Amino acid sequence: QSALTQPRSVSGSPGQSVTISCAGTSRDVGAYNFVSWFQQLPGKAPKLILYAVTQRPSGVPDRFSGSKSGNTASLTISGLQADDEADYYCCSNAGRHTYVFGTGTQVTVL
Amino acid sequence: EVQLVESGGGLVQPGGSLRLSCEAHGFTFHDYWMGWVRQALGKGLEWVANINEDGGVKTYLDSVKGRFTISRDNAKNSVYLQMNSLGADDTAVYFCAKWNRAAALDYWGQGTLVTVSS
């Protein structure tokens, strides 16, 4: 149950795209298409922004997209906006109904 | 509107116990897995425990196995986390959350703070 590895921080200017990686293993990210992503604003509960690798919940803009290759999943935020500034976490099924989160990435809009 | 409301957090001495509760509203509670996730101050999210629809399947983070017990009462639309033998490493905000059918936590409570300190 080791945490998935994410970059500590990424940054971009408004309108640019940023990509956050989420590196796991063949026992979690690589084994299942059950990777989800969360956005967390300071002092708030996490908000689901992607699930099943690429699916967006209702109300989440299509600027947020996901992908997976092997043991690594990725979240891309296109057309970066000021209110995208937040912490982002990935989460993966790790087998037998257990789950593991990523280490978290702080996104800064320059 | 889905709402999850946690309660039961507080200050507890090392070695002590605490029971967290989470009351659910706005969805058919007995149709969904539920879970607990925690976050130490300034740290990342950590999955803690899950329970299936009828309470027959429970899974735990290795570090809490044997100390924490997740349970639910579908008649009360509530899920619980009994925490025993608490240590400083258990200090965190504990979130209750609902799993959707695609293995994602789609709704979260506001969290309840557990502080383990003498």
PDB file of C-alpha atoms in Angstrom:
ATOM      1  CA  GLN A   1       0.000   0.000   0.000  1.00  0.00           C
ATOM      2  CA  SER A   2       2.653   2.526  -0.997  1.00  0.00           C
ATOM      3  CA  ALA A   3       1.381   5.891  -2.177  1.00  0.00           C
ATOM      4  CA  LEU A   4       1.334   6.553  -5.904  1.00  0.00           C
ATOM      5  CA  THR A   5       4.009   9.009  -6.991  1.00  0.00           C
ATOM      6  CA  GLN A   6       3.044  12.462  -8.216  1.00  0.00           C
ATOM      7  CA  PRO A   7       5.213  15.534  -8.803  1.00  0.00           C
ATOM      8  CA  ARG A   8       5.153  17.802  -5.809  1.00  0.00           C
ATOM      9  CA  SER A   9       4.197  20.830  -7.899  1.00  0.00           C
ATOM     10  CA  VAL A  10       3.477  21.974 -11.426  1.00  0.00           C
ATOM     11  CA  SER A  11       2.812  25.463 -12.721  1.00  0.00           C
ATOM     12  CA  GLY A  12       1.623  27.192 -15.829  1.00  0.00           C
ATOM     13  CA  SER A  13       0.372  30.492 -17.131  1.00  0.00           C
ATOM     14  CA  PRO A  14      -3.302  31.133 -17.812  1.00  0.00           C
ATOM     15  CA  GLY A  15      -4.361  29.440 -21.023  1.00  0.00           C
ATOM     16  CA  GLN A  16      -1.513  26.944 -20.997  1.00  0.00           C
ATOM     17  CA  SER A  17      -1.782  23.213 -20.391  1.00  0.00           C
ATOM     18  CA  VAL A  18      -0.258  21.297 -17.519  1.00  0.00           C
ATOM     19  CA  THR A  19       0.007  17.541 -17.049  1.00  0.00           C
ATOM     20  CA  ILE A  20       0.272  15.734 -13.737  1.00  0.00           C
ATOM     21  CA  SER A  21       1.617  12.199 -13.684  1.00  0.00           C
ATOM     22  CA  CYS A  22       0.621   9.475 -11.245  1.00  0.00           C
ATOM     23  CA  ALA A  23       3.092   6.612 -11.167  1.00  0.00           C
ATOM     24  CA  GLY A  24       2.060   3.319  -9.658  1.00  0.00           C
ATOM     25  CA  THR A  25       2.824  -0.345 -10.137  1.00  0.00           C
ATOM     26  CA  SER A  26       1.471  -3.372 -11.941  1.00  0.00           C
ATOM     27  CA  ARG A  27      -0.535  -4.109  -8.798  1.00  0.00           C
ATOM     28  CA  ASP A  28      -2.524  -0.886  -8.836  1.00  0.00           C
ATOM     29  CA  VAL A  29      -2.524   1.650 -11.695  1.00  0.00           C
ATOM     30  CA  GLY A  30      -1.275  -0.910 -14.202  1.00  0.00           C
ATOM     31  CA  ALA A  31      -3.783  -3.545 -13.150  1.00  0.00           C
ATOM     32  CA  TYR A  32      -7.059  -1.641 -13.208  1.00  0.00           C
ATOM     33  CA  ASN A  33      -8.823   1.071 -15.182  1.00  0.00           C
ATOM     34  CA  PHE A  34     -10.117   2.475 -11.909  1.00  0.00           C
ATOM     35  CA  VAL A  35      -7.976   5.583 -11.620  1.00  0.00           C
ATOM     36  CA  SER A  36      -9.687   8.703 -10.370  1.00  0.00           C
ATOM     37  CA  TRP A  37      -8.536  12.267  -9.809  1.00  0.00           C
ATOM     38  CA  PHE A  38      -9.525  14.795  -7.174  1.00  0.00           C
ATOM     39  CA  GLN A  39      -9.172  18.536  -6.833  1.00  0.00           C
ATOM     40  CA  GLN A  40      -8.807  19.899  -3.308  1.00  0.00           C
ATOM     41  CA  LEU A  41      -9.006  23.550  -2.406  1.00  0.00           C
ATOM     42  CA  PRO A  42      -7.501  24.690   0.930  1.00  0.00           C
ATOM     43  CA  GLY A  43      -9.656  23.693   3.869  1.00  0.00           C
ATOM     44  CA  LYS A  44     -12.171  21.875   1.679  1.00  0.00           C
ATOM     45  CA  ALA A  45     -13.086  18.276   0.982  1.00  0.00           C
ATOM     46  CA  PRO A  46     -11.703  16.748  -2.216  1.00  0.00           C
ATOM     47  CA  LYS A  47     -13.852  16.986  -5.327  1.00  0.00           C
ATOM     48  CA  LEU A  48     -13.973  14.190  -7.913  1.00  0.00           C
ATOM     49  CA  ILE A  49     -12.944  15.492 -11.348  1.00  0.00           C
ATOM     50  CA  LEU A  50     -12.160  12.278 -13.270  1.00  0.00           C
ATOM     51  CA  TYR A  51     -12.965   8.600 -12.756  1.00  0.00           C
ATOM     52  CA  ALA A  52     -12.337   5.377 -14.628  1.00  0.00           C
ATOM     53  CA  VAL A  53      -9.218   7.046 -16.072  1.00  0.00           C
ATOM     54  CA  THR A  54     -11.017   9.285 -18.571  1.00  0.00           C
ATOM     55  CA  GLN A  55     -14.593   9.900 -17.405  1.00  0.00           C
ATOM     56  CA  ARG A  56     -15.741  13.299 -16.177  1.00  0.00           C
ATOM     57  CA  PRO A  57     -18.561  13.670 -13.630  1.00  0.00           C
ATOM     58  CA  SER A  58     -21.384  15.955 -14.597  1.00  0.00           C
ATOM     59  CA  GLY A  59     -20.375  19.598 -14.294  1.00  0.00           C
ATOM     60  CA  VAL A  60     -16.628  19.091 -14.666  1.00  0.00           C
ATOM     61  CA  PRO A  61     -15.348  21.056 -17.666  1.00  0.00           C
ATOM     62  CA  ASP A  62     -13.777  19.193 -20.567  1.00  0.00           C
ATOM     63  CA  ARG A  63     -10.559  21.114 -19.926  1.00  0.00           C
ATOM     64  CA  PHE A  64      -9.813  18.251 -17.544  1.00  0.00           C
ATOM     65  CA  SER A  65      -8.796  15.040 -19.267  1.00  0.00           C
ATOM     66  CA  GLY A  66      -7.165  11.803 -18.250  1.00  0.00           C
ATOM     67  CA  SER A  67      -5.134   8.995 -19.724  1.00  0.00           C
ATOM     68  CA  LYS A  68      -3.158   5.956 -18.689  1.00  0.00           C
ATOM     69  CA  SER A  69      -0.161   4.156 -20.114  1.00  0.00           C
ATOM     70  CA  GLY A  70       1.194   1.115 -18.358  1.00  0.00           C
ATOM     71  CA  ASN A  71       1.661   1.853 -14.671  1.00  0.00           C
ATOM     72  CA  THR A  72       1.296   5.628 -15.027  1.00  0.00           C
ATOM     73  CA  ALA A  73      -1.863   7.693 -15.228  1.00  0.00           C
ATOM     74  CA  SER A  74      -1.984  11.358 -16.177  1.00  0.00           C
ATOM     75  CA  LEU A  75      -4.268  14.323 -15.671  1.00  0.00           C
ATOM     76  CA  THR A  76      -4.096  17.181 -18.158  1.00  0.00           C
ATOM     77  CA  ILE A  77      -5.601  20.569 -17.477  1.00  0.00           C
ATOM     78  CA  SER A  78      -5.971  22.552 -20.684  1.00  0.00           C
ATOM     79  CA  GLY A  79      -6.660  26.272 -20.881  1.00  0.00           C
ATOM     80  CA  LEU A  80      -5.414  26.778 -17.334  1.00  0.00           C
ATOM     81  CA  GLN A  81      -7.505  29.186 -15.286  1.00  0.00           C
ATOM     82  CA  ALA A  82      -6.834  30.969 -12.013  1.00  0.00           C
ATOM     83  CA  ASP A  83      -9.416  28.884 -10.159  1.00  0.00           C
ATOM     84  CA  ASP A  84      -7.623  25.683 -11.178  1.00  0.00           C
ATOM     85  CA  GLU A  85      -5.042  26.531  -8.545  1.00  0.00           C
ATOM     86  CA  ALA A  86      -5.420  23.707  -6.026  1.00  0.00           C
ATOM     87  CA  ASP A  87      -3.978  20.386  -4.895  1.00  0.00           C
ATOM     88  CA  TYR A  88      -4.666  17.396  -7.122  1.00  0.00           C
ATOM     89  CA  TYR A  89      -4.627  13.745  -6.094  1.00  0.00           C
ATOM     90  CA  CYS A  90      -4.889  10.537  -8.067  1.00  0.00           C
ATOM     91  CA  CYS A  91      -6.367   7.364  -6.612  1.00  0.00           C
ATOM     92  CA  SER A  92      -6.244   3.793  -7.850  1.00  0.00           C
ATOM     93  CA  ASN A  93      -7.807   0.484  -7.025  1.00  0.00           C
ATOM     94  CA  ALA A  94      -5.076  -1.712  -5.539  1.00  0.00           C
ATOM     95  CA  GLY A  95      -6.940  -5.000  -5.528  1.00  0.00           C
ATOM     96  CA  ARG A  96      -9.278  -6.749  -3.091  1.00  0.00           C
ATOM     97  CA  HIS A  97     -11.297  -3.562  -2.590  1.00  0.00           C
ATOM     98  CA  THR A  98      -8.323  -1.609  -1.293  1.00  0.00           C
ATOM     99  CA  TYR A  99      -7.225   1.732  -2.682  1.00  0.00           C
ATOM    100  CA  VAL A 100      -4.203   3.957  -2.741  1.00  0.00           C
ATOM    101  CA  PHE A 101      -3.889   7.707  -3.260  1.00  0.00           C
ATOM    102  CA  GLY A 102      -1.134   9.655  -4.902  1.00  0.00           C
ATOM    103  CA  THR A 103       1.230  11.906  -3.003  1.00  0.00           C
ATOM    104  CA  GLY A 104      -0.531  14.998  -4.310  1.00  0.00           C
ATOM    105  CA  THR A 105       0.450  17.814  -6.665  1.00  0.00           C
ATOM    106  CA  GLN A 106       0.110  21.525  -6.058  1.00  0.00           C
ATOM    107  CA  VAL A 107      -0.899  23.368  -9.220  1.00  0.00           C
ATOM    108  CA  THR A 108       0.106  27.015  -9.385  1.00  0.00           C
ATOM    109  CA  VAL A 109      -1.243  29.418 -11.979  1.00  0.00           C
ATOM    110  CA  LEU A 110       1.460  31.972 -12.688  1.00  0.00           C
TER     111      LEU A 110
ATOM    112  CA  GLU B   1     -28.812  16.527  -2.968  1.00  0.00           C
ATOM    113  CA  VAL B   2     -26.249  14.107  -1.569  1.00  0.00           C
ATOM    114  CA  GLN B   3     -24.915  15.056   1.842  1.00  0.00           C
ATOM    115  CA  LEU B   4     -22.522  13.257   4.142  1.00  0.00           C
ATOM    116  CA  VAL B   5     -22.206  14.608   7.664  1.00  0.00           C
ATOM    117  CA  GLU B   6     -19.428  13.330   9.924  1.00  0.00           C
ATOM    118  CA  SER B   7     -19.280  13.652  13.674  1.00  0.00           C
ATOM    119  CA  GLY B   8     -17.385  12.212  16.613  1.00  0.00           C
ATOM    120  CA  GLY B   9     -13.948  13.720  16.168  1.00  0.00           C
ATOM    121  CA  GLY B  10     -12.038  15.287  19.012  1.00  0.00           C
ATOM    122  CA  LEU B  11      -9.012  15.115  21.265  1.00  0.00           C
ATOM    123  CA  VAL B  12      -8.047  11.695  22.588  1.00  0.00           C
ATOM    124  CA  GLN B  13      -5.041  10.461  24.533  1.00  0.00           C
ATOM    125  CA  PRO B  14      -2.573   8.001  22.982  1.00  0.00           C
ATOM    126  CA  GLY B  15      -3.919   4.494  23.366  1.00  0.00           C
ATOM    127  CA  GLY B  16      -7.473   5.761  23.552  1.00  0.00           C
ATOM    128  CA  SER B  17     -10.523   5.109  21.405  1.00  0.00           C
ATOM    129  CA  LEU B  18     -12.935   7.169  19.372  1.00  0.00           C
ATOM    130  CA  ARG B  19     -15.969   6.379  17.221  1.00  0.00           C
ATOM    131  CA  LEU B  20     -16.674   8.437  14.147  1.00  0.00           C
ATOM    132  CA  SER B  21     -20.136   8.580  12.594  1.00  0.00           C
ATOM    133  CA  CYS B  22     -21.283   9.638   9.159  1.00  0.00           C
ATOM    134  CA  GLU B  23     -24.935  10.190   8.309  1.00  0.00           C
ATOM    135  CA  ALA B  24     -25.881  10.079   4.643  1.00  0.00           C
ATOM    136  CA  HIS B  25     -28.678  11.901   2.869  1.00  0.00           C
ATOM    137  CA  GLY B  26     -29.932  12.216  -0.672  1.00  0.00           C
ATOM    138  CA  PHE B  27     -29.225   8.771  -2.119  1.00  0.00           C
ATOM    139  CA  THR B  28     -30.204   5.134  -1.593  1.00  0.00           C
ATOM    140  CA  PHE B  29     -27.617   4.427   1.080  1.00  0.00           C
ATOM    141  CA  HIS B  30     -27.894   0.634   1.130  1.00  0.00           C
ATOM    142  CA  ASP B  31     -27.027   0.443  -2.570  1.00  0.00           C
ATOM    143  CA  TYR B  32     -23.481   1.779  -2.262  1.00  0.00           C
ATOM    144  CA  TRP B  33     -20.085   0.996  -0.805  1.00  0.00           C
ATOM    145  CA  MET B  34     -18.874   3.593   1.676  1.00  0.00           C
ATOM    146  CA  GLY B  35     -15.386   4.531   2.812  1.00  0.00           C
ATOM    147  CA  TRP B  36     -13.233   6.585   5.140  1.00  0.00           C
ATOM    148  CA  VAL B  37     -10.246   8.634   4.013  1.00  0.00           C
ATOM    149  CA  ARG B  38      -7.950  10.651   6.258  1.00  0.00           C
ATOM    150  CA  GLN B  39      -5.610  13.586   5.806  1.00  0.00           C
ATOM    151  CA  ALA B  40      -3.005  14.656   8.313  1.00  0.00           C
ATOM    152  CA  LEU B  41      -2.488  18.422   8.558  1.00  0.00           C
ATOM    153  CA  GLY B  42      -0.589  19.630   5.518  1.00  0.00           C
ATOM    154  CA  LYS B  43      -0.282  16.089   4.161  1.00  0.00           C
ATOM    155  CA  GLY B  44      -1.881  14.004   1.450  1.00  0.00           C
ATOM    156  CA  LEU B  45      -4.989  11.872   1.333  1.00  0.00           C
ATOM    157  CA  GLU B  46      -4.845   8.329   2.704  1.00  0.00           C
ATOM    158  CA  TRP B  47      -7.514   5.695   2.165  1.00  0.00           C
ATOM    159  CA  VAL B  48      -8.438   4.063   5.481  1.00  0.00           C
ATOM    160  CA  ALA B  49     -11.337   1.629   5.126  1.00  0.00           C
ATOM    161  CA  ASN B  50     -14.222   0.483   2.941  1.00  0.00           C
ATOM    162  CA  ILE B  51     -17.458  -1.363   3.572  1.00  0.00           C
ATOM    163  CA  ASN B  52     -19.773  -2.924   1.032  1.00  0.00           C
ATOM    164  CA  GLU B  53     -23.501  -2.425   0.675  1.00  0.00           C
ATOM    165  CA  ASP B  54     -24.669  -4.892   3.328  1.00  0.00           C
ATOM    166  CA  GLY B  55     -21.647  -4.672   5.623  1.00  0.00           C
ATOM    167  CA  GLY B  56     -20.408  -8.136   4.774  1.00  0.00           C
ATOM    168  CA  VAL B  57     -17.161  -7.020   3.164  1.00  0.00           C
ATOM    169  CA  LYS B  58     -14.734  -4.703   4.949  1.00  0.00           C
ATOM    170  CA  THR B  59     -11.249  -3.708   3.857  1.00  0.00           C
ATOM    171  CA  TYR B  60      -8.577  -1.712   5.655  1.00  0.00           C
ATOM    172  CA  LEU B  61      -5.308   0.122   5.260  1.00  0.00           C
ATOM    173  CA  ASP B  62      -2.609  -2.193   6.633  1.00  0.00           C
ATOM    174  CA  SER B  63      -1.580   0.221   9.371  1.00  0.00           C
ATOM    175  CA  VAL B  64      -5.076   0.316  10.889  1.00  0.00           C
ATOM    176  CA  LYS B  65      -5.942  -3.382  10.622  1.00  0.00           C
ATOM    177  CA  GLY B  66      -6.805  -4.809  14.006  1.00  0.00           C
ATOM    178  CA  ARG B  67      -7.274  -1.331  15.487  1.00  0.00           C
ATOM    179  CA  PHE B  68     -10.031   0.234  13.371  1.00  0.00           C
ATOM    180  CA  THR B  69     -13.424  -1.267  12.530  1.00  0.00           C
ATOM    181  CA  ILE B  70     -15.761   0.068   9.878  1.00  0.00           C
ATOM    182  CA  SER B  71     -19.460  -0.706  10.165  1.00  0.00           C
ATOM    183  CA  ARG B  72     -22.786   0.566   8.877  1.00  0.00           C
ATOM    184  CA  ASP B  73     -26.428   0.702   9.845  1.00  0.00           C
ATOM    185  CA  ASN B  74     -28.538   0.883   6.709  1.00  0.00           C
ATOM    186  CA  ALA B  75     -31.679   1.582   8.752  1.00  0.00           C
ATOM    187  CA  LYS B  76     -30.012   4.752   9.996  1.00  0.00           C
ATOM    188  CA  ASN B  77     -28.248   5.637   6.711  1.00  0.00           C
ATOM    189  CA  SER B  78     -25.019   5.757   8.665  1.00  0.00           C
ATOM    190  CA  VAL B  79     -21.485   4.457   8.497  1.00  0.00           C
ATOM    191  CA  TYR B  80     -19.100   4.339  11.442  1.00  0.00           C
ATOM    192  CA  LEU B  81     -15.394   4.042  12.155  1.00  0.00           C
ATOM    193  CA  GLN B  82     -14.433   2.639  15.549  1.00  0.00           C
ATOM    194  CA  MET B  83     -10.822   3.547  16.246  1.00  0.00           C
ATOM    195  CA  ASN B  84      -8.907   1.857  19.076  1.00  0.00           C
ATOM    196  CA  SER B  85      -5.294   1.992  20.267  1.00  0.00           C
ATOM    197  CA  LEU B  86      -4.892   5.408  18.722  1.00  0.00           C
ATOM    198  CA  GLY B  87      -1.447   6.847  18.176  1.00  0.00           C
ATOM    199  CA  ALA B  88      -0.050  10.215  17.136  1.00  0.00           C
ATOM    200  CA  ASP B  89       0.144   9.002  13.522  1.00  0.00           C
ATOM    201  CA  ASP B  90      -3.648   8.716  13.489  1.00  0.00           C
ATOM    202  CA  THR B  91      -4.055  12.474  13.981  1.00  0.00           C
ATOM    203  CA  ALA B  92      -5.870  13.708  10.900  1.00  0.00           C
ATOM    204  CA  VAL B  93      -9.076  14.991   9.407  1.00  0.00           C
ATOM    205  CA  TYR B  94     -11.233  11.968   8.656  1.00  0.00           C
ATOM    206  CA  PHE B  95     -13.552  12.141   5.666  1.00  0.00           C
ATOM    207  CA  CYS B  96     -16.505   9.881   5.020  1.00  0.00           C
ATOM    208  CA  ALA B  97     -17.138   9.281   1.323  1.00  0.00           C
ATOM    209  CA  LYS B  98     -19.457   7.415  -1.029  1.00  0.00           C
ATOM    210  CA  TRP B  99     -18.143   5.090  -3.728  1.00  0.00           C
ATOM    211  CA  ASN B 100     -19.793   5.178  -7.136  1.00  0.00           C
ATOM    212  CA  ARG B 101     -20.149   2.109  -9.330  1.00  0.00           C
ATOM    213  CA  ALA B 102     -16.923   2.944 -11.187  1.00  0.00           C
ATOM    214  CA  ALA B 103     -14.768   2.664  -8.039  1.00  0.00           C
ATOM    215  CA  ALA B 104     -14.490   6.391  -7.434  1.00  0.00           C
ATOM    216  CA  LEU B 105     -15.359   8.469  -4.396  1.00  0.00           C
ATOM    217  CA  ASP B 106     -18.002  10.779  -5.823  1.00  0.00           C
ATOM    218  CA  TYR B 107     -19.273  12.470  -2.669  1.00  0.00           C
ATOM    219  CA  TRP B 108     -17.384  13.492   0.473  1.00  0.00           C
ATOM    220  CA  GLY B 109     -18.313  14.824   3.868  1.00  0.00           C
ATOM    221  CA  GLN B 110     -16.747  17.955   5.306  1.00  0.00           C
ATOM    222  CA  GLY B 111     -14.420  15.944   7.535  1.00  0.00           C
ATOM    223  CA  THR B 112     -13.995  15.597  11.284  1.00  0.00           C
ATOM    224  CA  LEU B 113     -10.707  16.271  13.086  1.00  0.00           C
ATOM    225  CA  VAL B 114      -9.157  13.597  15.268  1.00  0.00           C
ATOM    226  CA  THR B 115      -6.253  14.714  17.437  1.00  0.00           C
ATOM    227  CA  VAL B 116      -4.271  12.132  19.388  1.00  0.00           C
ATOM    228  CA  SER B 117      -2.226  13.851  22.055  1.00  0.00           C
ATOM    229  CA  SER B 118      -1.525  13.743  25.767  1.00  0.00           C
TER     230      SER B 118
END
